[in-house]
PDB file of C-alpha atoms and ligand atoms in Angstrom:
ATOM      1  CA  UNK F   1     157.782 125.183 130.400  1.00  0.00           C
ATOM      2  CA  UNK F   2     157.644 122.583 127.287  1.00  0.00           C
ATOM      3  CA  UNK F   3     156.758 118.967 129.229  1.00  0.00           C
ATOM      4  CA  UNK F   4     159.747 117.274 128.589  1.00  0.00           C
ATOM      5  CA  UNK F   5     161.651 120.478 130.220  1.00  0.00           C
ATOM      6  CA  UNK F   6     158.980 120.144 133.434  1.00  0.00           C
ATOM      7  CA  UNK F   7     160.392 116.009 133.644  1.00  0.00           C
ATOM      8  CA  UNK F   8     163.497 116.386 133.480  1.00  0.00           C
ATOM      9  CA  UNK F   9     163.841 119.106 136.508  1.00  0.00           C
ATOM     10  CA  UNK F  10     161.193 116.716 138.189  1.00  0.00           C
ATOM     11  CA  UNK F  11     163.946 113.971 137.129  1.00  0.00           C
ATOM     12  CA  UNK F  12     167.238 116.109 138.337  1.00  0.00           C
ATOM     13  CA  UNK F  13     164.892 117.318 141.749  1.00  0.00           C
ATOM     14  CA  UNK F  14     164.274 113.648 142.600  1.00  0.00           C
ATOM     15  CA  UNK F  15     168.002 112.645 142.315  1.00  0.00           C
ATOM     16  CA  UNK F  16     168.578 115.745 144.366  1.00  0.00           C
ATOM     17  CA  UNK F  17     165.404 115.831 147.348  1.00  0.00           C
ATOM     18  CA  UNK F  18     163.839 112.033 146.912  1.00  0.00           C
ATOM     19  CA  UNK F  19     160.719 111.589 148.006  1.00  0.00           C
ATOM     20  CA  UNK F  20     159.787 108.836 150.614  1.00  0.00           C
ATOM     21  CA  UNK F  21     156.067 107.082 151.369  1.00  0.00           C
ATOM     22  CA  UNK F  22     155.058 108.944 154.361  1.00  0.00           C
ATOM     23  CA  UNK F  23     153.897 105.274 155.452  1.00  0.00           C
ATOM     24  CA  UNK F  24     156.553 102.781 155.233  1.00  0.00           C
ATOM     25  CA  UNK F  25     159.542 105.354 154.229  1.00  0.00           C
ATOM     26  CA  UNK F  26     160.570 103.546 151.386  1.00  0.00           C
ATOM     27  CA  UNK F  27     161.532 106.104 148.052  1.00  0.00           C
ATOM     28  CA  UNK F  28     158.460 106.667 145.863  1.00  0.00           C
ATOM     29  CA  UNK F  29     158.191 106.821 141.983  1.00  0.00           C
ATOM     30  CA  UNK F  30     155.876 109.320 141.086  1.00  0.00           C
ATOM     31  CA  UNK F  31     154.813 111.005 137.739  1.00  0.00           C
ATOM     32  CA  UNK F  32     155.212 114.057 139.123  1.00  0.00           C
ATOM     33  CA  UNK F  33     152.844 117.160 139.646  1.00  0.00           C
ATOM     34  CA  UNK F  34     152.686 117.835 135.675  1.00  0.00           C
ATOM     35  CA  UNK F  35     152.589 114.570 134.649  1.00  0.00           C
ATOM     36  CA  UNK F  36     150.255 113.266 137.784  1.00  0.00           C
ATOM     37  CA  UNK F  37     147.032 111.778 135.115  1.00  0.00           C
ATOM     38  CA  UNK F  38     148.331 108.789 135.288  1.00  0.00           C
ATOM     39  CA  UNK F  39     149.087 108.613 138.782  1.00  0.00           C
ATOM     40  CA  UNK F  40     145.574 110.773 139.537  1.00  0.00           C
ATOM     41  CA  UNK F  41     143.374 108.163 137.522  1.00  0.00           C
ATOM     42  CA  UNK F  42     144.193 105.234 139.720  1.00  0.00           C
ATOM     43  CA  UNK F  43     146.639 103.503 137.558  1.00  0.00           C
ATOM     44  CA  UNK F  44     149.828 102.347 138.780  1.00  0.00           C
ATOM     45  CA  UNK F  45     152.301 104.911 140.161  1.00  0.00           C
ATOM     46  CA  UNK F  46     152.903 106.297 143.412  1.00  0.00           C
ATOM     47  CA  UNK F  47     152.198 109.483 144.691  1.00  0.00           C
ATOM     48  CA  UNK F  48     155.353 111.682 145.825  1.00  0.00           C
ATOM     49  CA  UNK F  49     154.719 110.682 149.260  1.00  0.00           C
ATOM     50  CA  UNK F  50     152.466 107.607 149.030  1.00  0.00           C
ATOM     51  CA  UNK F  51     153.122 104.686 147.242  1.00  0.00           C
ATOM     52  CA  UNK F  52     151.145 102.595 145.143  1.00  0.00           C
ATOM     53  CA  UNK F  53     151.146  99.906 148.162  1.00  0.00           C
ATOM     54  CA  UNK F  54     150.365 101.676 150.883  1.00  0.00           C
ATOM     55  CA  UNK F  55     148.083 104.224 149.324  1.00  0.00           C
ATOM     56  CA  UNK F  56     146.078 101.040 148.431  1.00  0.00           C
ATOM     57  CA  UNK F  57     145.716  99.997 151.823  1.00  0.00           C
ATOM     58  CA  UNK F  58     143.889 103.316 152.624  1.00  0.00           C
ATOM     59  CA  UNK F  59     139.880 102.156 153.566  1.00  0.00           C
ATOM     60  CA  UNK F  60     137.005 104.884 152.936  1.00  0.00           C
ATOM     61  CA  UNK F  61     135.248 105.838 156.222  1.00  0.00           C
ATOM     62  CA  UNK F  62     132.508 102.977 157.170  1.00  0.00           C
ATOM     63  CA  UNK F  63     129.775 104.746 158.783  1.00  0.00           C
ATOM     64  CA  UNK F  64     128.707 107.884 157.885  1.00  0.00           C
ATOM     65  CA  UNK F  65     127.590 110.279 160.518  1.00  0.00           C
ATOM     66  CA  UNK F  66     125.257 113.120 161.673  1.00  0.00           C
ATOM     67  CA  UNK F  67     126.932 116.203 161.443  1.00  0.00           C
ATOM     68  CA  UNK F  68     125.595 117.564 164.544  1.00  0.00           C
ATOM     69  CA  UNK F  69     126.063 114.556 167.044  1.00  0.00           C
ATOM     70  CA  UNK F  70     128.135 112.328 165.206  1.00  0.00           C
ATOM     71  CA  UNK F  71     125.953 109.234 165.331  1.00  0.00           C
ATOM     72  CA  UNK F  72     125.627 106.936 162.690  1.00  0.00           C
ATOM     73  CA  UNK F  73     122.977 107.905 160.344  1.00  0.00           C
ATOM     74  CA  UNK F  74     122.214 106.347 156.790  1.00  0.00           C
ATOM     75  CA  UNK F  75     124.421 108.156 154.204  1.00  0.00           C
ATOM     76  CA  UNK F  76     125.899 110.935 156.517  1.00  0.00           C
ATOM     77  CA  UNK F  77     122.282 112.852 156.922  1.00  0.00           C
ATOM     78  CA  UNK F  78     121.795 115.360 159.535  1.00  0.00           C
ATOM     79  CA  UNK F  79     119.467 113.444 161.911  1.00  0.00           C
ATOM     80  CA  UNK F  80     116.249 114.947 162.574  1.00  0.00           C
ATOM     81  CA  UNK F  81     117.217 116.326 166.454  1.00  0.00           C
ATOM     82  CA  UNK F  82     120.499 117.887 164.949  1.00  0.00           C
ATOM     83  CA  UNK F  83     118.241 118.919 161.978  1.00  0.00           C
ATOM     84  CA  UNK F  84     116.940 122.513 164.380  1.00  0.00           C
ATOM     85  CA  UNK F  85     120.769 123.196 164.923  1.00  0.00           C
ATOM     86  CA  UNK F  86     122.822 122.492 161.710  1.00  0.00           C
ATOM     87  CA  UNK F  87     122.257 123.698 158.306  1.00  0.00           C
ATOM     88  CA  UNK F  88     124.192 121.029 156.515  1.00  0.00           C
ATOM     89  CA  UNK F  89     121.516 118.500 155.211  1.00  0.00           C
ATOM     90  CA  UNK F  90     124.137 115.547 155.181  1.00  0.00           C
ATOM     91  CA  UNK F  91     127.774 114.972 155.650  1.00  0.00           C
ATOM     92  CA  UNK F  92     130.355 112.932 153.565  1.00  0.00           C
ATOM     93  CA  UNK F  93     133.379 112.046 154.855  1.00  0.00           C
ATOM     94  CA  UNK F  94     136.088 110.323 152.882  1.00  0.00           C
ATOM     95  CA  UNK F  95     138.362 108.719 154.969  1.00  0.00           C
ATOM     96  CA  UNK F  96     139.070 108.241 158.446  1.00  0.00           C
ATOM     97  CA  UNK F  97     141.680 110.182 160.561  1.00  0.00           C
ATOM     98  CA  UNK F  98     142.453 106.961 162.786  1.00  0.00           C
ATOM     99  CA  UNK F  99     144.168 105.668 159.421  1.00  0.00           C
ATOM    100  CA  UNK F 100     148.043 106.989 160.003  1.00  0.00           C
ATOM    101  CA  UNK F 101     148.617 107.588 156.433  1.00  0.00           C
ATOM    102  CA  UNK F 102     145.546 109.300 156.038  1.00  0.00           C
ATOM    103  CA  UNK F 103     146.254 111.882 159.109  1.00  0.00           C
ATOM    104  CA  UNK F 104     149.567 112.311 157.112  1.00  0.00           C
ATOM    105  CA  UNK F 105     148.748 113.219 153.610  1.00  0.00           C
ATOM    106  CA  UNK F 106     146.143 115.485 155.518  1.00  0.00           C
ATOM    107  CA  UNK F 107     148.847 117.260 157.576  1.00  0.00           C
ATOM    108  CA  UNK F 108     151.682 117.488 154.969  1.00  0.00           C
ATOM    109  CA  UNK F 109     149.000 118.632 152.271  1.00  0.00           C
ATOM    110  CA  UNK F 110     147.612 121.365 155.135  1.00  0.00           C
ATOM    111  CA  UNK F 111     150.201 122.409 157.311  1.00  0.00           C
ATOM    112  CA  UNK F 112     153.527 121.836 155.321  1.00  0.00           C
ATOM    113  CA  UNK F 113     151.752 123.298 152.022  1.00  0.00           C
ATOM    114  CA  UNK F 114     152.435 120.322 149.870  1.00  0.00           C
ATOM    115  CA  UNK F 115     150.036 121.182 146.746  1.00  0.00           C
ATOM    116  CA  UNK F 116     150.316 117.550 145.252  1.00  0.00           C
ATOM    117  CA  UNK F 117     149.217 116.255 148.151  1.00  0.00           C
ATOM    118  CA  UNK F 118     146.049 117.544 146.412  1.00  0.00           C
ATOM    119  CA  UNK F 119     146.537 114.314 143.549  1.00  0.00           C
ATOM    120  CA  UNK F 120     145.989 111.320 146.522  1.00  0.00           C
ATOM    121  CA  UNK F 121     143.382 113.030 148.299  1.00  0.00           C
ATOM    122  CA  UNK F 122     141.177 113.408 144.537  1.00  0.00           C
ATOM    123  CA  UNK F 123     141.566 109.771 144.177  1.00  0.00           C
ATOM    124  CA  UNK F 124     139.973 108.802 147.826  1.00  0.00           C
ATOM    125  CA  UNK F 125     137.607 111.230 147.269  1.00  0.00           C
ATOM    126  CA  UNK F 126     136.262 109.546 143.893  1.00  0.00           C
ATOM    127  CA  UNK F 127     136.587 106.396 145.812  1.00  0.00           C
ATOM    128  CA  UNK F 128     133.873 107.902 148.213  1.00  0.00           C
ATOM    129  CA  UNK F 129     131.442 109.272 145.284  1.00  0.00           C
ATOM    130  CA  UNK F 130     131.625 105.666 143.341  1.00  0.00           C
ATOM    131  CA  UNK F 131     130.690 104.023 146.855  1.00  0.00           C
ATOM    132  CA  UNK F 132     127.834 106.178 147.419  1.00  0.00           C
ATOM    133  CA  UNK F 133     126.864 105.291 144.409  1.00  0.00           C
ATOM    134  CA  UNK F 134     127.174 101.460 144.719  1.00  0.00           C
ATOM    135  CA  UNK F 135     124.309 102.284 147.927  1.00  0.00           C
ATOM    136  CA  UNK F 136     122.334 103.864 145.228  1.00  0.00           C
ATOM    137  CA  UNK F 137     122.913 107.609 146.043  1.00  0.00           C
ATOM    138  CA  UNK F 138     124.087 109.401 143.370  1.00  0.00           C
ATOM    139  CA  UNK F 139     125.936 112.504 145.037  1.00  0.00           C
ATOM    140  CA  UNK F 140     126.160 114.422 141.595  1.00  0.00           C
ATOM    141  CA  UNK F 141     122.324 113.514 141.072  1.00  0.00           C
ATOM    142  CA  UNK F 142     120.595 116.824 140.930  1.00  0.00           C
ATOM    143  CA  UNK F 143     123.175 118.600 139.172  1.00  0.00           C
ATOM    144  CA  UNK F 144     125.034 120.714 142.158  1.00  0.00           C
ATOM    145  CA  UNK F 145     128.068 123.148 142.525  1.00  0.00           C
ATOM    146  CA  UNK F 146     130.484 122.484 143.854  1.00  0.00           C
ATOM    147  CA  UNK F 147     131.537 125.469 145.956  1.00  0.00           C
ATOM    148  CA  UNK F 148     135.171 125.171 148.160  1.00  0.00           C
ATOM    149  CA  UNK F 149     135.183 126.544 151.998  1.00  0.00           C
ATOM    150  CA  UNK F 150     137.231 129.945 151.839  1.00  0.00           C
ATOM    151  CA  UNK F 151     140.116 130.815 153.046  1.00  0.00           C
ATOM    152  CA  UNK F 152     140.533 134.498 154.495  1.00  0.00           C
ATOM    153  CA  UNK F 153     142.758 136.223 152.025  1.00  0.00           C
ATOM    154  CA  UNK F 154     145.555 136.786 154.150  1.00  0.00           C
ATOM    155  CA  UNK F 155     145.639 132.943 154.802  1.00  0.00           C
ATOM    156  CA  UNK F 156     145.390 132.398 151.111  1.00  0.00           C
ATOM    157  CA  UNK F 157     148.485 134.962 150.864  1.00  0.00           C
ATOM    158  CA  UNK F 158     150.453 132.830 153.025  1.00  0.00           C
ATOM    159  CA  UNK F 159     149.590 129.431 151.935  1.00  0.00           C
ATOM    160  CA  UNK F 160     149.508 130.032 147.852  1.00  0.00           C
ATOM    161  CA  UNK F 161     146.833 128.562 147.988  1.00  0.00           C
ATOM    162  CA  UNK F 162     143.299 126.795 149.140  1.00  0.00           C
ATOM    163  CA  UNK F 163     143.447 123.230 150.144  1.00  0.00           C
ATOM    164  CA  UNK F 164     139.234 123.356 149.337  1.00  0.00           C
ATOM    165  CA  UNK F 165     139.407 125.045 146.491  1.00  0.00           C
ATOM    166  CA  UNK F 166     142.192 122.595 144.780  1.00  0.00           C
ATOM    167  CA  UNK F 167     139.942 119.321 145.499  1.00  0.00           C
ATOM    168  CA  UNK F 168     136.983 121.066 144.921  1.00  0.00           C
ATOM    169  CA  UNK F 169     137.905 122.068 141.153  1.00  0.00           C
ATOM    170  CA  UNK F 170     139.757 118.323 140.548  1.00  0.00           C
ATOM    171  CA  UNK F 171     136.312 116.763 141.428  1.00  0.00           C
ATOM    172  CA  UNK F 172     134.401 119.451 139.130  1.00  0.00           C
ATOM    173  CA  UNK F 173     136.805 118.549 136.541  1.00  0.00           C
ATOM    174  CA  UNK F 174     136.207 115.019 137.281  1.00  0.00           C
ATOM    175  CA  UNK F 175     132.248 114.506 137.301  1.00  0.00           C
ATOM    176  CA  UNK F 176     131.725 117.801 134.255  1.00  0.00           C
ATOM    177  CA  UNK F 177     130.278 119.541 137.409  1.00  0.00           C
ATOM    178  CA  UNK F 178     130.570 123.469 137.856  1.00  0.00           C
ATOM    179  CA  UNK F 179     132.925 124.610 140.871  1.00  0.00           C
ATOM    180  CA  UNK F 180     132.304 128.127 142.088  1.00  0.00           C
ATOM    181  CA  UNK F 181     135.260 129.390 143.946  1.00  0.00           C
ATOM    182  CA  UNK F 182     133.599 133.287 144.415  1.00  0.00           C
ATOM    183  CA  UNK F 183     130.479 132.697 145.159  1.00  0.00           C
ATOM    184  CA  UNK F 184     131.306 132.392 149.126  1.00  0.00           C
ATOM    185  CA  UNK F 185     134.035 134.763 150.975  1.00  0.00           C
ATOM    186  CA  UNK F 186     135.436 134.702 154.034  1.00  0.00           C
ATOM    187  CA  UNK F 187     135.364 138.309 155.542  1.00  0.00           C
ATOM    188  CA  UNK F 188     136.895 137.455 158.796  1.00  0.00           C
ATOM    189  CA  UNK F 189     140.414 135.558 159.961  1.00  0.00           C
ATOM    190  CA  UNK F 190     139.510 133.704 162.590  1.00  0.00           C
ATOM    191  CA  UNK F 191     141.602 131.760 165.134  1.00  0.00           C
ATOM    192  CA  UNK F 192     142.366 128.005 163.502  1.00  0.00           C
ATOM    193  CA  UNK F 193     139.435 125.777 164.548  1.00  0.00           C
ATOM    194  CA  UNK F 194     142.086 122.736 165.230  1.00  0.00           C
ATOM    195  CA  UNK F 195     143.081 125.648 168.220  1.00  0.00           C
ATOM    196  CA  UNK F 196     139.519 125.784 169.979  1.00  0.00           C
ATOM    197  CA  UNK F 197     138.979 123.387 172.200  1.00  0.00           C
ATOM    198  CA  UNK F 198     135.066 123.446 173.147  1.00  0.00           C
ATOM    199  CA  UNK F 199     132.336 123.590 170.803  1.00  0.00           C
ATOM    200  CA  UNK F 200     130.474 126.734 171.634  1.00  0.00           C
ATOM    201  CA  UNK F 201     133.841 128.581 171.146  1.00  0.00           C
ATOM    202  CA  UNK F 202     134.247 126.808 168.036  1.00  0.00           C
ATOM    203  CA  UNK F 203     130.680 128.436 166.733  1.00  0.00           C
ATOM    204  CA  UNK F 204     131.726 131.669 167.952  1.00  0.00           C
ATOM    205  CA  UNK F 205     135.153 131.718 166.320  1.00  0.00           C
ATOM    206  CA  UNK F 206     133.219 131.321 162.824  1.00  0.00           C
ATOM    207  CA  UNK F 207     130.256 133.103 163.173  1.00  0.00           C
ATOM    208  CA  UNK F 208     129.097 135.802 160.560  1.00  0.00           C
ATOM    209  CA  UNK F 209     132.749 134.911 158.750  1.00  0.00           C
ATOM    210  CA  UNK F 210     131.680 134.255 155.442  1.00  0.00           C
ATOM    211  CA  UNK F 211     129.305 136.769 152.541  1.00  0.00           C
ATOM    212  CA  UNK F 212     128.306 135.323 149.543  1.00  0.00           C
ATOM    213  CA  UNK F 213     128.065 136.804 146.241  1.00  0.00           C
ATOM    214  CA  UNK F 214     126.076 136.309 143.353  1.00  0.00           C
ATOM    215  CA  UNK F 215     123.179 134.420 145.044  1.00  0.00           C
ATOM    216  CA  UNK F 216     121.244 134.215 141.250  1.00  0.00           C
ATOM    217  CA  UNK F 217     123.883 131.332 140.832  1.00  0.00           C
ATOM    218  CA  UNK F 218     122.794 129.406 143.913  1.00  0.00           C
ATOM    219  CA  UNK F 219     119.430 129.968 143.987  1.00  0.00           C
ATOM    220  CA  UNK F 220     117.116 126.298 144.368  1.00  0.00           C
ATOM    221  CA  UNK F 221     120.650 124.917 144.016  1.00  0.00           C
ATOM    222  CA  UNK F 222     122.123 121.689 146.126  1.00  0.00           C
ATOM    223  CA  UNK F 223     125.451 122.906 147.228  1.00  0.00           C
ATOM    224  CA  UNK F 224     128.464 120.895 147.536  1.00  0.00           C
ATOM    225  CA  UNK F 225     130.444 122.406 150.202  1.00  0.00           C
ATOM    226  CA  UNK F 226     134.145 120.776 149.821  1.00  0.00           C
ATOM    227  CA  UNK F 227     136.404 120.999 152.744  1.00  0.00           C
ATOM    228  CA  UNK F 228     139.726 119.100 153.795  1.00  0.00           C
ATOM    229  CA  UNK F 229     138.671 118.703 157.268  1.00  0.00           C
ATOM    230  CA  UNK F 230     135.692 119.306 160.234  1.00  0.00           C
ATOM    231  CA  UNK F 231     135.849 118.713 163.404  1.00  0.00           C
ATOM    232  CA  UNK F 232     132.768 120.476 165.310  1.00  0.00           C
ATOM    233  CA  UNK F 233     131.039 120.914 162.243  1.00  0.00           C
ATOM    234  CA  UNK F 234     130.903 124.865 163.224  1.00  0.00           C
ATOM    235  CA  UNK F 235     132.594 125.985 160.222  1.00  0.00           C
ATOM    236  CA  UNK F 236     130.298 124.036 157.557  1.00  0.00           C
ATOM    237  CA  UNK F 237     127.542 124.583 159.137  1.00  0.00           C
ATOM    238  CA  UNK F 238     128.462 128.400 159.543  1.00  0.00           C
ATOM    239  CA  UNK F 239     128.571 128.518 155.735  1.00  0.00           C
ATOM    240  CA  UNK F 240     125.411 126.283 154.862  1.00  0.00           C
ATOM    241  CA  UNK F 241     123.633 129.024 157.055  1.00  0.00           C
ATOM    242  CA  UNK F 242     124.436 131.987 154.638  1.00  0.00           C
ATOM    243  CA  UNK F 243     123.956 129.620 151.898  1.00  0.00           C
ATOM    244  CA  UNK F 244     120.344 128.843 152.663  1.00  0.00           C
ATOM    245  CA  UNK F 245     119.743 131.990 153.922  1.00  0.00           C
ATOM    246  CA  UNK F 246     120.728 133.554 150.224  1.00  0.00           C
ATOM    247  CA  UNK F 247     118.683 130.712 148.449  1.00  0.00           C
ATOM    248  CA  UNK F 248     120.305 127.391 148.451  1.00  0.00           C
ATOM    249  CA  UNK F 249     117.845 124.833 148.604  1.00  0.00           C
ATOM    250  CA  UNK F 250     120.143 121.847 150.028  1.00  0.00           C
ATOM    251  CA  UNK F 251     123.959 121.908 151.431  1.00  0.00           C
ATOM    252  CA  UNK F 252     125.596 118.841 151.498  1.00  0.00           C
ATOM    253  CA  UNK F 253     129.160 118.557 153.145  1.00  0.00           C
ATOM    254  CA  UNK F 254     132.080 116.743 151.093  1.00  0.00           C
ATOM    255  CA  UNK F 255     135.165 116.334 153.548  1.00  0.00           C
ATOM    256  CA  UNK F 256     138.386 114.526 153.250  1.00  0.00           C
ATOM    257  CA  UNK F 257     138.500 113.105 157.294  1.00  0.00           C
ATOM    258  CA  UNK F 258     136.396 114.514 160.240  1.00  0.00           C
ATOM    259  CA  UNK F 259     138.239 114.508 163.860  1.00  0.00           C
ATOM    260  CA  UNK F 260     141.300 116.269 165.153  1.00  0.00           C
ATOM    261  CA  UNK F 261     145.146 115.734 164.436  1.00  0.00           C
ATOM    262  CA  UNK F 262     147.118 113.896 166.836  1.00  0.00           C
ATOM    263  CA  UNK F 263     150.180 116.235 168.135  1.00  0.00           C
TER     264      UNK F 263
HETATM  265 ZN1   ZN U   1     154.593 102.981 151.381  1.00  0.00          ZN
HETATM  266 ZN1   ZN U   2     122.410 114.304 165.074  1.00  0.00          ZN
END
């Protein structure tokens, strides 16, 4: 559809459905999915269901944390206890669930499918990478892939598509960095984690879930593994296993929030 076309059903569907900030309800302005570069590079516009205002009240996570026991550790690294138990080297988590708006982009973008969703999450997630890098760690340093938790197929069938996968490939796009999206497969459909209560059920629900393919392509490599969300750790951890297992050198978890929703 030409781009003028695209705006002016984006125009007629606003009139029609508007869209309000999740936050403080008031309408929102956006540029739309198509024409979301604008709104996606951090200049001026609102998201569909954030505005400019309170999107920009949104903090990045303070303290980064083991992935294992969740104590602070410097830059998210697995601590050296945890180290025996968890395959993912270090853990970067965007933004914190406690933030309301946060925990509602998450949901809407997860569990009501909304794929722009996708635009607001990008942005925090640069706003993590060009922190890291103001504490002189250069996430993008070695040259990794970027490689997006799976979704079982059938779950893929009935969402359209992989929350991972869609922030995954706008940060490859973003930092010139190579996203693999068939490298690791999920060969199982589990139970949702968010539905498992204790831990050790949590590693069982995931366990022996995912195959990779192609392990020439991740061979000595420092994997990115993108996610929306962990809670345990279980599933991240699941994958870094097969990872390392099939050559990976270092797996480094990139997540949008770490915690549970709130009912
Ligand atoms: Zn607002
Ligand atoms: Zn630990």
């Amino acid at each position: 559809m030409p781009n003028y076309t695209q705006k002016t059903v984006n125009w007629i569907l606003d009139i029609i459905f508007p869209k309000k900030c999740l936050d403080c309800n008031k309408f929102t302005h956006s540029t739309g999915s198509t024409g979301s570069r604008q709104a996606s590079s951090g200049q001026a516009a609102d998201f569909d269901y954030a505005c400019r205002k309170c999107f920009g009240e949104i903090g990045l996570k303070n303290n980064l944390e083991c992935v294992g026991c969740k104590r602070q550790t410097r830059l998210g690294f697995t601590c050296a206890f945890c180290d025996k138990f968890n395959k993912t080297d270090q853990l970067i988590i965007t933004a914190d669930l406690t933030d309301p708006l946060v925990e509602k982009i998450l949901k809407a973008y997860k569990y009501k499918f909304i794929q722009s969703m996708v635009l607001p999450l990008s942005v925090l997630a640069r706003r993590r990478v060009k922190k890291l890098l103001s504490k002189k760690f250069s996430l993008f340093g070695d040259n990794p892939l970027l490689i997006p938790v799976p979704l079982h197929k059938r779950r893929l069938n009935e969402r359209g598509f992989n929350q991972a996968e869609l922030l995954a490939e706008n940060l490859a796009d973003t930092y010139h960095l190579i996203c693999e999206s068939n490298i690791l497969t999920r060969v199982a459909n589990p139970k949702h984690q968010a539905e498992i209560k204790k831990k050790e059920e949590r590693l069982e629900n995931v366990k022996n879930n995912f195959r990779v393919k192609n392990i020439e392509l991740i061979r000595s490599k420092t994997i990115i593994l993108v996610d929306d969300i962990c809670t345990s750790g279980a599933t991240l951890n699941e994958c870094a296993r097969v990872l390392k297992e099939s050559g990976a050198k270092r797996v480094i978890g990139f997540v949008l929030a770490r915690g549970q929703f709130k009912k």
